[in-house]
Amino acid sequence: MDANDTGFSLDAFRLSRRGHTTNYKRKLAQKRTLRRLPTEAPGADVASPLAEQVRALAHDAGVDGAAFQCVAVAALQTLDRAGRRERRAAEAALSLAQRQMLDAMVEEVDEAAAALRQTLNAQGARLLDRDAPTRRPDETPEHSWWFALSEAVEVLEEGAAWIRSIAAGQPQDGPTHRLSRLVARLLHRHHDALFAEAEQWLG
């Protein structure tokens, strides 16, 4: 473990989310408007799919550090949540074009998650198993396109912000910070695509 790993654990991440539940449907009933994320500056990180970039990142010596492993687990949990919401939206899609767009997003998330799991060492795998989310019995598919879409947008927005924040203290050029940036950009792109769909309904 290097000096940057000291005091770094997934527990700190969970504290920021513990007890945090948001009723997005209630917010919508109160006519809350969805928020567009700031436009991301173009960069080399968007030149290839996230899965390929994660596989390339896996060759960095720093991936075995506790900091990277904690962020990798947090990223996997974030991608899992985003993927589940995107699947729900796909099931509720009103058109073939919407379904195809969301199916492609889900596929990208799944491929990124698969590549990310390959970067986990024994410590990371234990963290992932320990913190595996418990599926609630009320997590049934949402058949309303509007609600499924808005929930997906909210989850992507929260996920992009959270995954950036948890690696904020890591070196800018290190694998941990770069991983968080890559995952946040994927979530950001998906958010923008679904936000454009949501705008049609808000208008």
Short mmCIF file of C-alpha atoms in Angstrom, two decimals:
data_model
loop_
_atom_site.label_atom_id
_atom_site.label_comp_id
_atom_site.label_asym_id
_atom_site.label_seq_id
_atom_site.Cartn_x
_atom_site.Cartn_y
_atom_site.Cartn_z
CA MET A 1 0.00 0.00 0.00
CA ASP A 2 1.46 3.37 -0.93
CA ALA A 3 1.27 6.65 0.95
CA ASN A 4 -1.75 7.77 -1.01
CA ASP A 5 -3.75 4.81 0.33
CA THR A 6 -3.48 5.74 4.01
CA GLY A 7 -6.85 6.10 5.68
CA PHE A 8 -8.70 5.44 2.45
CA SER A 9 -11.66 3.07 2.69
CA LEU A 10 -15.04 2.38 1.16
CA ASP A 11 -16.65 3.06 4.54
CA ALA A 12 -16.16 6.78 4.01
CA PHE A 13 -18.04 6.56 0.74
CA ARG A 14 -20.97 4.72 2.26
CA LEU A 15 -21.38 7.32 4.98
CA SER A 16 -22.29 9.95 2.40
CA ARG A 17 -25.08 7.72 1.05
CA ARG A 18 -26.37 6.12 4.28
CA GLY A 19 -29.95 7.02 4.93
CA HIS A 20 -30.12 8.93 1.65
CA THR A 21 -33.39 8.08 -0.06
CA THR A 22 -35.08 10.29 -2.59
CA ASN A 23 -38.62 9.93 -3.85
CA TYR A 24 -38.14 11.06 -7.43
CA LYS A 25 -41.78 10.51 -8.29
CA ARG A 26 -42.77 12.92 -5.52
CA LYS A 27 -40.32 15.46 -6.86
CA LEU A 28 -41.85 15.11 -10.30
CA ALA A 29 -45.33 15.52 -8.83
CA GLN A 30 -44.11 18.82 -7.40
CA LYS A 31 -43.06 19.81 -10.94
CA ARG A 32 -39.37 19.67 -10.20
CA THR A 33 -37.46 20.16 -13.44
CA LEU A 34 -34.54 17.90 -14.27
CA ARG A 35 -31.14 19.56 -14.24
CA ARG A 36 -28.78 19.50 -17.20
CA LEU A 37 -25.23 18.62 -16.22
CA PRO A 38 -22.44 21.05 -17.17
CA THR A 39 -20.98 20.28 -20.57
CA GLU A 40 -17.83 18.17 -20.33
CA ALA A 41 -14.74 19.41 -22.10
CA PRO A 42 -13.64 17.02 -24.85
CA GLY A 43 -10.54 14.99 -24.12
CA ALA A 44 -8.53 11.91 -25.02
CA ASP A 45 -10.47 9.83 -22.50
CA VAL A 46 -13.54 9.74 -24.74
CA ALA A 47 -11.68 8.41 -27.78
CA SER A 48 -12.46 4.75 -27.06
CA PRO A 49 -15.07 2.72 -25.13
CA LEU A 50 -14.70 2.71 -21.35
CA ALA A 51 -14.13 -1.05 -21.26
CA GLU A 52 -11.03 -0.69 -23.47
CA GLN A 53 -9.67 2.15 -21.36
CA VAL A 54 -10.20 0.21 -18.13
CA ARG A 55 -8.36 -2.77 -19.59
CA ALA A 56 -5.48 -0.46 -20.49
CA LEU A 57 -5.56 1.08 -17.03
CA ALA A 58 -5.27 -2.37 -15.45
CA HIS A 59 -1.59 -2.47 -16.44
CA ASP A 60 -0.78 0.42 -14.09
CA ALA A 61 1.04 -0.69 -10.95
CA GLY A 62 -1.23 1.49 -8.82
CA VAL A 63 -4.32 -0.66 -9.41
CA ASP A 64 -3.34 -2.96 -6.55
CA GLY A 65 -3.42 -0.08 -4.06
CA ALA A 66 -6.26 0.19 -1.54
CA ALA A 67 -7.40 3.53 -2.98
CA PHE A 68 -7.87 2.18 -6.49
CA GLN A 69 -9.58 -0.97 -5.25
CA CYS A 70 -12.05 1.03 -3.14
CA VAL A 71 -12.89 3.33 -6.04
CA ALA A 72 -13.18 0.36 -8.41
CA VAL A 73 -15.73 -1.26 -6.08
CA ALA A 74 -17.63 2.02 -5.74
CA ALA A 75 -17.58 2.39 -9.53
CA LEU A 76 -18.95 -1.13 -9.99
CA GLN A 77 -21.77 -0.40 -7.56
CA THR A 78 -22.53 2.86 -9.37
CA LEU A 79 -22.54 1.15 -12.77
CA ASP A 80 -24.79 -1.60 -11.42
CA ARG A 81 -27.32 0.94 -10.19
CA ALA A 82 -27.19 2.90 -13.44
CA GLY A 83 -27.55 -0.27 -15.51
CA ARG A 84 -30.61 -1.39 -13.57
CA ARG A 85 -32.32 1.97 -14.07
CA GLU A 86 -31.46 1.99 -17.76
CA ARG A 87 -32.90 -1.51 -18.12
CA ARG A 88 -36.14 -0.36 -16.54
CA ALA A 89 -36.30 2.57 -18.93
CA ALA A 90 -35.66 0.22 -21.86
CA GLU A 91 -38.52 -2.02 -20.73
CA ALA A 92 -40.84 1.00 -20.63
CA ALA A 93 -39.65 2.55 -23.93
CA LEU A 94 -42.36 3.89 -26.19
CA SER A 95 -40.55 3.36 -29.48
CA LEU A 96 -38.04 1.04 -31.10
CA ALA A 97 -35.53 3.91 -31.31
CA GLN A 98 -35.76 4.53 -27.55
CA ARG A 99 -35.37 0.82 -26.84
CA GLN A 100 -32.35 0.48 -29.11
CA MET A 101 -30.67 3.54 -27.57
CA LEU A 102 -31.14 2.22 -24.04
CA ASP A 103 -30.13 -1.33 -24.96
CA ALA A 104 -26.86 0.07 -26.33
CA MET A 105 -26.33 2.04 -23.09
CA VAL A 106 -26.93 -1.05 -20.97
CA GLU A 107 -24.50 -3.04 -23.10
CA GLU A 108 -21.84 -0.36 -22.66
CA VAL A 109 -22.35 -0.34 -18.89
CA ASP A 110 -22.17 -4.15 -18.73
CA GLU A 111 -18.96 -4.25 -20.78
CA ALA A 112 -17.36 -1.56 -18.62
CA ALA A 113 -18.35 -3.38 -15.44
CA ALA A 114 -16.93 -6.66 -16.75
CA ALA A 115 -13.61 -4.99 -17.55
CA LEU A 116 -13.58 -3.28 -14.17
CA ARG A 117 -14.11 -6.55 -12.29
CA GLN A 118 -10.93 -7.85 -13.88
CA THR A 119 -8.95 -5.11 -12.12
CA LEU A 120 -10.03 -6.27 -8.66
CA ASN A 121 -7.51 -8.08 -6.51
CA ALA A 122 -8.42 -10.28 -3.54
CA GLN A 123 -9.01 -7.22 -1.34
CA GLY A 124 -11.27 -5.57 -3.90
CA ALA A 125 -13.25 -8.78 -4.45
CA ARG A 126 -13.86 -9.07 -0.71
CA LEU A 127 -15.04 -5.47 -0.58
CA LEU A 128 -17.40 -6.06 -3.47
CA ASP A 129 -18.85 -9.18 -1.88
CA ARG A 130 -19.22 -7.50 1.49
CA ASP A 131 -20.96 -4.47 0.07
CA ALA A 132 -23.16 -6.24 -2.47
CA PRO A 133 -26.52 -4.40 -2.43
CA THR A 134 -29.57 -6.20 -1.13
CA ARG A 135 -32.35 -6.11 -3.71
CA ARG A 136 -35.58 -4.89 -2.21
CA PRO A 137 -38.73 -6.86 -3.00
CA ASP A 138 -40.42 -3.72 -4.34
CA GLU A 139 -37.82 -3.27 -7.09
CA THR A 140 -40.17 -4.29 -9.89
CA PRO A 141 -39.93 -2.96 -13.46
CA GLU A 142 -41.34 0.55 -13.89
CA HIS A 143 -43.82 0.48 -16.76
CA SER A 144 -44.25 4.25 -17.03
CA TRP A 145 -41.80 5.62 -19.58
CA TRP A 146 -41.75 9.05 -17.98
CA PHE A 147 -41.01 7.82 -14.46
CA ALA A 148 -38.50 5.20 -15.62
CA LEU A 149 -36.72 7.80 -17.75
CA SER A 150 -36.62 10.46 -15.03
CA GLU A 151 -35.34 7.99 -12.44
CA ALA A 152 -32.57 6.90 -14.79
CA VAL A 153 -31.57 10.54 -15.38
CA GLU A 154 -31.46 11.20 -11.64
CA VAL A 155 -29.37 8.11 -10.92
CA LEU A 156 -26.89 8.98 -13.67
CA GLU A 157 -26.59 12.55 -12.39
CA GLU A 158 -25.97 11.41 -8.82
CA GLY A 159 -23.58 8.68 -9.92
CA ALA A 160 -21.43 11.01 -12.03
CA ALA A 161 -21.11 13.49 -9.15
CA TRP A 162 -20.42 10.82 -6.54
CA ILE A 163 -17.79 8.85 -8.44
CA ARG A 164 -15.85 12.06 -9.08
CA SER A 165 -16.03 13.14 -5.45
CA ILE A 166 -14.73 9.92 -3.94
CA ALA A 167 -11.42 10.16 -5.80
CA ALA A 168 -11.03 13.92 -5.53
CA GLY A 169 -8.07 13.67 -3.15
CA GLN A 170 -6.08 11.27 -5.31
CA PRO A 171 -3.24 12.37 -7.64
CA GLN A 172 -4.62 13.78 -10.87
CA ASP A 173 -2.41 11.60 -13.05
CA GLY A 174 -2.87 8.43 -10.99
CA PRO A 175 -5.00 5.41 -11.94
CA THR A 176 -7.54 6.02 -9.17
CA HIS A 177 -8.39 9.54 -10.27
CA ARG A 178 -8.40 8.57 -13.92
CA LEU A 179 -10.77 5.67 -13.28
CA SER A 180 -13.24 7.95 -11.53
CA ARG A 181 -13.01 10.40 -14.41
CA LEU A 182 -13.62 7.70 -17.01
CA VAL A 183 -16.67 6.29 -15.22
CA ALA A 184 -18.07 9.76 -14.58
CA ARG A 185 -17.78 10.60 -18.26
CA LEU A 186 -19.68 7.48 -19.28
CA LEU A 187 -22.46 8.33 -16.84
CA HIS A 188 -22.39 11.93 -18.05
CA ARG A 189 -22.86 10.87 -21.69
CA HIS A 190 -25.74 8.60 -20.81
CA HIS A 191 -27.31 11.35 -18.73
CA ASP A 192 -27.11 13.81 -21.63
CA ALA A 193 -28.73 11.35 -24.03
CA LEU A 194 -31.62 10.60 -21.67
CA PHE A 195 -31.97 14.23 -20.65
CA ALA A 196 -32.61 15.08 -24.30
CA GLU A 197 -35.47 12.54 -24.23
CA ALA A 198 -36.78 14.00 -20.96
CA GLU A 199 -36.76 17.53 -22.38
CA GLN A 200 -39.32 16.47 -24.98
CA TRP A 201 -41.68 15.56 -22.15
CA LEU A 202 -40.88 18.58 -20.00
CA GLY A 203 -41.55 20.88 -22.96
#
